[in-house]
C-alpha positions as a Python dict, from the first residue, in 0.01 Angstrom:
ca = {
    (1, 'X'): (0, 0, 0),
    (2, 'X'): (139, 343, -93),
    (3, 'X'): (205, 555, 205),
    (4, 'X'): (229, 953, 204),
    (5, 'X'): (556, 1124, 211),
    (6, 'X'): (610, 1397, 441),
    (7, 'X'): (579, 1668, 165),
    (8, 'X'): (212, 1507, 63),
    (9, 'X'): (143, 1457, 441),
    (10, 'X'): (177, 1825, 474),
    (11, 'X'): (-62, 1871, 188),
    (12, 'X'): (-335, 1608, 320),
    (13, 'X'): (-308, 1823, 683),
    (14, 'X'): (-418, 2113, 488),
    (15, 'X'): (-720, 1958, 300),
    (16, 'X'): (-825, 1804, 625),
    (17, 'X'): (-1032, 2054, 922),
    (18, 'X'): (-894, 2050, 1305),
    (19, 'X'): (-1045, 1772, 1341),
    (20, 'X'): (-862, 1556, 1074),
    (21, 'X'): (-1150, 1507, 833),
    (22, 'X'): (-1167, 1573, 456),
    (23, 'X'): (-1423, 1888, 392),
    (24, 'X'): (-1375, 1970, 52),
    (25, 'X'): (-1596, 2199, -174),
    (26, 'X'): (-1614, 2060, -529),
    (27, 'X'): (-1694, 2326, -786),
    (28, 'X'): (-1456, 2150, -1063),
    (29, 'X'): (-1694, 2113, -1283),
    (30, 'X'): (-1735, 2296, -1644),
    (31, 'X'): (-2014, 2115, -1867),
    (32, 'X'): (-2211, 2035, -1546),
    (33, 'X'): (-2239, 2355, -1431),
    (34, 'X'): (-2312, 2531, -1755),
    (35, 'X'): (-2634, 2287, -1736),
    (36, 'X'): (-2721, 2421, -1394),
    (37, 'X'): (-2706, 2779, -1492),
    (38, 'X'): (-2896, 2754, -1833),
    (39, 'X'): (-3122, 2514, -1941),
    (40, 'X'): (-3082, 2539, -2338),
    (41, 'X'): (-2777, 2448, -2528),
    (42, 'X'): (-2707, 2764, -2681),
    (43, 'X'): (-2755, 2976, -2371),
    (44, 'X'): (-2506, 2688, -2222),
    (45, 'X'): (-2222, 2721, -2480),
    (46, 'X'): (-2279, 3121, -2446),
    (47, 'X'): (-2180, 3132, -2106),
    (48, 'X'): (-1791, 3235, -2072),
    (49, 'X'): (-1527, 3114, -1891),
    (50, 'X'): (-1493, 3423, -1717),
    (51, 'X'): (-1909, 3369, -1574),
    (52, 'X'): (-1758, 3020, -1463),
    (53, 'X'): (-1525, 3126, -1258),
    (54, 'X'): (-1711, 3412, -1096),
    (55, 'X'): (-1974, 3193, -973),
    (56, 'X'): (-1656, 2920, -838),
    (57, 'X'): (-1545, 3234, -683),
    (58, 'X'): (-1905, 3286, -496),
    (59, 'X'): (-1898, 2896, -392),
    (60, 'X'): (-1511, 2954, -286),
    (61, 'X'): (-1649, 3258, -105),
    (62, 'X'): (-1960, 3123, 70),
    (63, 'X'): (-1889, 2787, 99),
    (64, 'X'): (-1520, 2691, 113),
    (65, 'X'): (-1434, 2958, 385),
    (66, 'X'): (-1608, 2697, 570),
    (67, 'X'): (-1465, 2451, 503),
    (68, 'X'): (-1119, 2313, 481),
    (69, 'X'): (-1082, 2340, 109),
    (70, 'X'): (-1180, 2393, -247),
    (71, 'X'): (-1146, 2164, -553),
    (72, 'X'): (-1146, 2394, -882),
    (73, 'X'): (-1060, 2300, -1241),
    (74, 'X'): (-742, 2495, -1415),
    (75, 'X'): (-940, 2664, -1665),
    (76, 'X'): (-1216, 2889, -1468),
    (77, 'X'): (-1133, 2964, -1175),
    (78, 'X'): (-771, 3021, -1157),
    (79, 'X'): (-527, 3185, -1119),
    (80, 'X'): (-793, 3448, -1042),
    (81, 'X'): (-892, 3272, -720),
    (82, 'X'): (-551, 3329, -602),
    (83, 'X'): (-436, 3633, -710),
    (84, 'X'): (-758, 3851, -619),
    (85, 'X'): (-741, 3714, -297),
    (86, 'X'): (-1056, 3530, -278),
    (87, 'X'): (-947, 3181, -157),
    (88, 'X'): (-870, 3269, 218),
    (89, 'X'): (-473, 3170, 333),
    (90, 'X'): (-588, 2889, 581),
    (91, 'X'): (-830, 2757, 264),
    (92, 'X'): (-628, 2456, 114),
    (93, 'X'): (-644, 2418, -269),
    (94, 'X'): (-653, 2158, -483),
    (95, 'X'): (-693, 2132, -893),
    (96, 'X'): (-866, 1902, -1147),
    (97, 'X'): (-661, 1751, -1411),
    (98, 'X'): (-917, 1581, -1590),
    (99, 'X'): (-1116, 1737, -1880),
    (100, 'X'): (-1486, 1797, -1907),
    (101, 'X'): (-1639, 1490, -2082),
    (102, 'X'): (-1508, 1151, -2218),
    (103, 'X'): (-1442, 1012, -2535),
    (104, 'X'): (-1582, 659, -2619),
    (105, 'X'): (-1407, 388, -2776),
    (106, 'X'): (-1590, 171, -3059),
    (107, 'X'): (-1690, -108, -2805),
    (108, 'X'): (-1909, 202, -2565),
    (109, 'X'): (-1632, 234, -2324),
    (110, 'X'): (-1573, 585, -2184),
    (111, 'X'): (-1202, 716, -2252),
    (112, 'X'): (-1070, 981, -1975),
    (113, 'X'): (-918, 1293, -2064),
    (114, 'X'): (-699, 1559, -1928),
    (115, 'X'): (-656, 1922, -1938),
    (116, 'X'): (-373, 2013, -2206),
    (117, 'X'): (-66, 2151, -1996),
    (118, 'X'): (-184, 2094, -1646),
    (119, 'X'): (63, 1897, -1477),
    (120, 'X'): (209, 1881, -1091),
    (121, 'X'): (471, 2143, -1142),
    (122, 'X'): (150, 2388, -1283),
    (123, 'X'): (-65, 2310, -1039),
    (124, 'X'): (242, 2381, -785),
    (125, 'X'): (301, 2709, -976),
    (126, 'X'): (-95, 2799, -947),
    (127, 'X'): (-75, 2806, -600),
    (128, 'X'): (-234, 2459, -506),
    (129, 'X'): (-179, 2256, -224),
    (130, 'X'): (-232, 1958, -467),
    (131, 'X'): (-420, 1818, -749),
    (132, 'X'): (-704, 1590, -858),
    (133, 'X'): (-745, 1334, -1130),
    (134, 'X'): (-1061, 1187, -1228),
    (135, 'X'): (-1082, 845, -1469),
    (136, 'X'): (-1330, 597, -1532),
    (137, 'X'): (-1405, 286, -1456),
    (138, 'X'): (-1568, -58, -1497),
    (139, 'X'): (-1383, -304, -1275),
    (140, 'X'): (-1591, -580, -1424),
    (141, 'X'): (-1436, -557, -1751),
    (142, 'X'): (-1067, -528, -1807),
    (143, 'X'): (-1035, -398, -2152),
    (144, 'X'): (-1245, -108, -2046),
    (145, 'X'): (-994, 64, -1846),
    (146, 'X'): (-703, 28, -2027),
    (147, 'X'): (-672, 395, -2132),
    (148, 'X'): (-763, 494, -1808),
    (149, 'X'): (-542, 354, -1643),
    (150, 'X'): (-290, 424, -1839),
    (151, 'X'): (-352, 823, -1757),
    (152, 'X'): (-408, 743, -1384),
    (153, 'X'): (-42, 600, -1355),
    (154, 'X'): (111, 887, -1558),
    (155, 'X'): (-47, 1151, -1296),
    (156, 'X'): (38, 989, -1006),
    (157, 'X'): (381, 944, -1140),
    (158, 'X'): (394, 1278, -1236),
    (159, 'X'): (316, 1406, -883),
    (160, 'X'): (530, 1147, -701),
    (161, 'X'): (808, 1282, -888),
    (162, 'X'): (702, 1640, -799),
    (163, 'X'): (622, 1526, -412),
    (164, 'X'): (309, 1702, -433),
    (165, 'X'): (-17, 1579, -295),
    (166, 'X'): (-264, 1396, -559),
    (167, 'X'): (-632, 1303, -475),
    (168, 'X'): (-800, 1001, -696),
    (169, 'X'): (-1103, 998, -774),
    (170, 'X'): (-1308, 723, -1036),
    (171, 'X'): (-1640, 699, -1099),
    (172, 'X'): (-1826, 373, -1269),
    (173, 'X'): (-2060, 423, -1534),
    (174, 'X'): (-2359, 207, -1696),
    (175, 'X'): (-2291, 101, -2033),
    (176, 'X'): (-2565, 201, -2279),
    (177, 'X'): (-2700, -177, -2365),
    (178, 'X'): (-2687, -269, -1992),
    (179, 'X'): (-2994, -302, -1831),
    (180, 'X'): (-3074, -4, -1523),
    (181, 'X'): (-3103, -275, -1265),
    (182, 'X'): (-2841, -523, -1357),
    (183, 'X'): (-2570, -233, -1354),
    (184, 'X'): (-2758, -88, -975),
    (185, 'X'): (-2743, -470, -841),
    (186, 'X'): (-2304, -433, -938),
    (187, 'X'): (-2226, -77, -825),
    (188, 'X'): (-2140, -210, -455),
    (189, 'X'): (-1844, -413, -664),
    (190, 'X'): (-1788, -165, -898),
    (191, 'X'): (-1688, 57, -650),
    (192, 'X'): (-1501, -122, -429),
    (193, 'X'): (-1320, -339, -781),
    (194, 'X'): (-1257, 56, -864),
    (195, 'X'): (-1077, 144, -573),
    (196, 'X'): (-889, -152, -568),
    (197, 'X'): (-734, -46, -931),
    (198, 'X'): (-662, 250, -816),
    (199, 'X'): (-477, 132, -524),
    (200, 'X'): (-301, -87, -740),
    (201, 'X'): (-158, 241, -967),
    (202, 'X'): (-65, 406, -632),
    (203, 'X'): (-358, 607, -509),
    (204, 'X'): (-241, 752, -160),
    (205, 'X'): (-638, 963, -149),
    (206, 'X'): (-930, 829, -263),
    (207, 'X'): (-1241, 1033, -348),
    (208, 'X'): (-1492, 752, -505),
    (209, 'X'): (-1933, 758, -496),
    (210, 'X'): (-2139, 582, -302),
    (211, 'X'): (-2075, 285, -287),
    (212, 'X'): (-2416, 184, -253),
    (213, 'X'): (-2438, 63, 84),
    (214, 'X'): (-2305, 66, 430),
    (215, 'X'): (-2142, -312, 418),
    (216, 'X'): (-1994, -198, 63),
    (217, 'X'): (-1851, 85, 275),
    (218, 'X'): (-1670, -125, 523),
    (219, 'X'): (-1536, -276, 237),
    (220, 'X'): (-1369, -34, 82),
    (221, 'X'): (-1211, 56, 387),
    (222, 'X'): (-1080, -254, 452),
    (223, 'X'): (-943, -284, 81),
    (224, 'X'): (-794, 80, 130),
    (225, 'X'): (-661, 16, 490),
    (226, 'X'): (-439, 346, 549),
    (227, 'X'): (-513, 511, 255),
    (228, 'X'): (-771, 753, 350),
    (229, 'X'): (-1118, 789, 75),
    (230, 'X'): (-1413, 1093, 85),
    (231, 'X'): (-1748, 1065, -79),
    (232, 'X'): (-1876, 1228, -344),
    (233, 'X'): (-2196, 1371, -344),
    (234, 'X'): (-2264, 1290, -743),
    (235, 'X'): (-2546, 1607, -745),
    (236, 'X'): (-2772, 1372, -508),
    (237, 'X'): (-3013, 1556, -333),
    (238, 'X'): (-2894, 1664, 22),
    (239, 'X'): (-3116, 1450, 194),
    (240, 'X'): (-3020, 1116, 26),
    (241, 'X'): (-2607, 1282, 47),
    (242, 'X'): (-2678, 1348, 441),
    (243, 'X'): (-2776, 967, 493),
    (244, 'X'): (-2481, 834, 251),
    (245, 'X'): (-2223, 1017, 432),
    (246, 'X'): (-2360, 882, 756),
    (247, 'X'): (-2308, 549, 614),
    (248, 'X'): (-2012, 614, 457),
    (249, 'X'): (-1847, 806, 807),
    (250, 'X'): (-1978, 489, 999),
    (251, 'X'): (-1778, 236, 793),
    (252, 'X'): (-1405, 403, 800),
    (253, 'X'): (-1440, 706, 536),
    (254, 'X'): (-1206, 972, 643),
    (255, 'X'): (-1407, 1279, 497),
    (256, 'X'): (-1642, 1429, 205),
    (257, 'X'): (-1562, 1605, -125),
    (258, 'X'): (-1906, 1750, -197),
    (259, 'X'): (-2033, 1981, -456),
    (260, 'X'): (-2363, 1974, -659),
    (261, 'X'): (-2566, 1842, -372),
    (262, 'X'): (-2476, 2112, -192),
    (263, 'X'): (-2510, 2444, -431),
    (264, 'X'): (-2651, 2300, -741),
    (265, 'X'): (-2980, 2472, -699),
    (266, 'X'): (-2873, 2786, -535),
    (267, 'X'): (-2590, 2903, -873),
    (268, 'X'): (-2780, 3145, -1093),
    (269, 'X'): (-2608, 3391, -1365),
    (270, 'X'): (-2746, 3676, -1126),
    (271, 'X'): (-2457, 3665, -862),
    (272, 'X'): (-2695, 3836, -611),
    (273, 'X'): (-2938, 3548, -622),
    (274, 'X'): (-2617, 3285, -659),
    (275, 'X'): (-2470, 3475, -307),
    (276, 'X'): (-2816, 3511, -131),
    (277, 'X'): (-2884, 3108, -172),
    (278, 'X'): (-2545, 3026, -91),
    (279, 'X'): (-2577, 3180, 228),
    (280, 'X'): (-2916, 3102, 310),
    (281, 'X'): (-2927, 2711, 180),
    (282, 'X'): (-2576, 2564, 91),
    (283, 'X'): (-2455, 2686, 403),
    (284, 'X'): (-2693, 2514, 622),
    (285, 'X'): (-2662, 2224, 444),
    (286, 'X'): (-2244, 2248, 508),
    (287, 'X'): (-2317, 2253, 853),
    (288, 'X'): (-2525, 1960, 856),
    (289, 'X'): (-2285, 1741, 656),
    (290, 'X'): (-2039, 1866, 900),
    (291, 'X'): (-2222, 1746, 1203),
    (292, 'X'): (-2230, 1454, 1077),
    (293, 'X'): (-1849, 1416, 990),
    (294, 'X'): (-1787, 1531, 1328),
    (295, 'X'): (-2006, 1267, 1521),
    (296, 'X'): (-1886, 958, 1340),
    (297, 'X'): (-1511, 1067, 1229),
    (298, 'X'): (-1321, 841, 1424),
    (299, 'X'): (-953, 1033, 1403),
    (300, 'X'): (-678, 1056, 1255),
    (301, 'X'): (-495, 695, 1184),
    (302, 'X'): (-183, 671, 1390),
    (303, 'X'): (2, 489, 1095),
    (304, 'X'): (-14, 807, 892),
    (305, 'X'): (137, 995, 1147),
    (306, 'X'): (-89, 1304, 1178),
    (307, 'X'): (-168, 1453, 1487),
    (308, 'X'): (-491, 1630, 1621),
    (309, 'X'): (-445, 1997, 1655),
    (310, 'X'): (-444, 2083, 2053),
}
C-alpha cells in the first residue's frame, strides 16, 4: 500500500479541518455547471469562462471559507482565485486535471481525458496545495480501463516525482445496452473493484461515490486500509447525500468532497441570487454534513502519522 511522504502529508493536513476530516468543496466542474445555470444548449455554450469562474469564486467565497478546502478545475477559476485574494490563506487548494467529458471507444467504453498543460509542477506554480485526477471505470471488464489507467499512472507518477499531494477519484458508469437494474445490483463491486485499481496504480487519497451501501462501505475501507477515501456527493439531493455520508463516516471514510448536492440549486447567472442562496441554503446544508463528519469521524490513523491539533 502506498504511504504519504512527508511533503504530501503536509498537503493532506491542509485539506483536512482540526479535526482531521476531509471537507472539501467541489466546484470543478465545467459542462455540469453550464447545465445548472442555463437550461438550453445555446444559452449553455454562451456562457464564458470568465461567468464560470465568478460563480466558483461565490462557492469559494460562501462555501469553502467553511470549510477546509476547495477543488477547482485549471481553466475557470484560476489563477484568479488566487491572485484577487478570494481563496482565504488557511483555505487549502486543490486542482482538477481531468477534462470535461469523455471520449468513447468503438466497443461504448468511456475514454478519460486531461486538461492540455496541467501537470504537478503547474498546479504547484498555481498556487495549489495539490491536485485531482478523475478516470473511469468498470472493474468488471478489463479492456475497459485500459486507457484509463494508463492516464491514472502517468499523474500519479507525475506528482510522485514532484512530491506534491494527488487526490484520486473514479467513478463507474452504466454502459448504454446494460440493463438499469443489472448495472444498480453491481455498483457495490464496482466501487469497491474501482478502488482496488486505483490502489493498485498508487492512489495515496481516494475520493470515489457511493458505494451503494453501508457493508460496501466497510469494504472499501478494509481494501484501502491506510489510505484515507471521501465521498462524493454525485449532485444527489442533500437529503439522500446526508444519509450516505452517515453510512459512509460509519464504515471508515475519512471525509467528504461534496459539490452539486450542496449548491446546485442555489448558482444562478445573477450573482446576487447565486450569493443570497449560498448563504441562506448551501450553508446550512455544510453545517449539517459537518455534524455529521464530526459525530462519526473516528480520528486521525496513527500509521499516517498526523496529529490532532491541541
Amino acid at each position: 500500500m502506498s504511504r504519504l511522504t512527508t511533503a504530501e502529508m503536509r498537503g493532506y493536513q491542509q485539506i483536512c479541518g482540526h479535526d482531521g476530516a476531509m471537507m472539501v468543496i467541489a466546484c470543478d466542474q465545467r459542462g455540469g455547471m453550464r447545465s445548472l445555470l442555463a437550461s438550453d444548449p445555446q444559452e449553455q455554450a454562451a456562457i464564458s469562462d470568465k461567468t464560470l469562474g465568478d460563480t466558483k469564486a461565490d462557492i469559494a467565497m460562501f462555501l469553502a471559507s467553511k470549510a477546509s478546502c476547495v477543488l477547482v478545475d485549471p481553466i475557470c477559476a484560476v489563477p484568479a482565485l488566487v491572485d484577487d485574494r478570494i481563496i482565504r490563506r488557511d483555505t487549502a487548494l486543490l486542482i482538477g486535471l481531468d477534462a470535461s467529458g469523455w471520449d468513447t471507444s468503438p466497443e461504448g467504453y468511456r475514454l478519460s481525458k486531461l486538461v492540455s498543460g496541467i501537470s504537478a509542477r503547474r498546479v504547484r506554480q498555481l498556487g495549489a496545495t495539490g491536485g485531482k485526477i478523475m478516470v473511469y471505470l468498470r472493474a468488471d471488464r478489463d479492456d475497459a480501463n485500459s486507457h484509463n489507467i494508463k492516464i491514472l499512472r502517468h499523474c500519479i507518477e507525475d506528482f510522485a516525482r514532484e512530491d506534491l499531494l494527488l487526490v484520486v477519484e473514479f467513478l463507474t458508469y452504466r454502459f448504454d445496452d446494460e440493463d438499469e437494474a443489472d448495472y444498480k445490483a453491481k455498483l457495490p463491486s464496482l466501487v469497491v473493484g474501482g478502488s482496488k485499481i486505483c490502489l493498485d496504480c498508487g492512489a495515496k487519497v481516494l475520493k470515489i461515490p457511493y458505494p451503494g451501501t453501508a457493508e460496501a462501505c466497510a469494504e472499501v475501507t478494509k481494501v484501502a486500509g491506510d489510505v484515507p477515501w471521501a465521498v462524493l456527493s454525485a449532485g444527489v439531493d442533500h437529503s439522500t447525500f446526508l444519509q450516505q455520508v452517515e453510512d459512509a463516516m460509519r464504515n471508515g471514510a475519512s471525509g467528504v468532497i461534496a459539490g452539486r448536492s450542496l449548491w446546485k440549486d442555489c448558482i444562478s447567472l445573477d450573482r446576487s441570487i447565486t450569493r443570497d442562496r449560498l448563504e441562506t441554503v448551501a450553508v446550512p446544508r455544510l453545517r449539517e454534513i459537518q455534524a455529521v463528519i464530526s459525530a462519526h469521524f473516528k480520528g486521525i490513523k496513527s500509521d499516517q502519522g498526523q496529529k490532532a491539533d491541541v
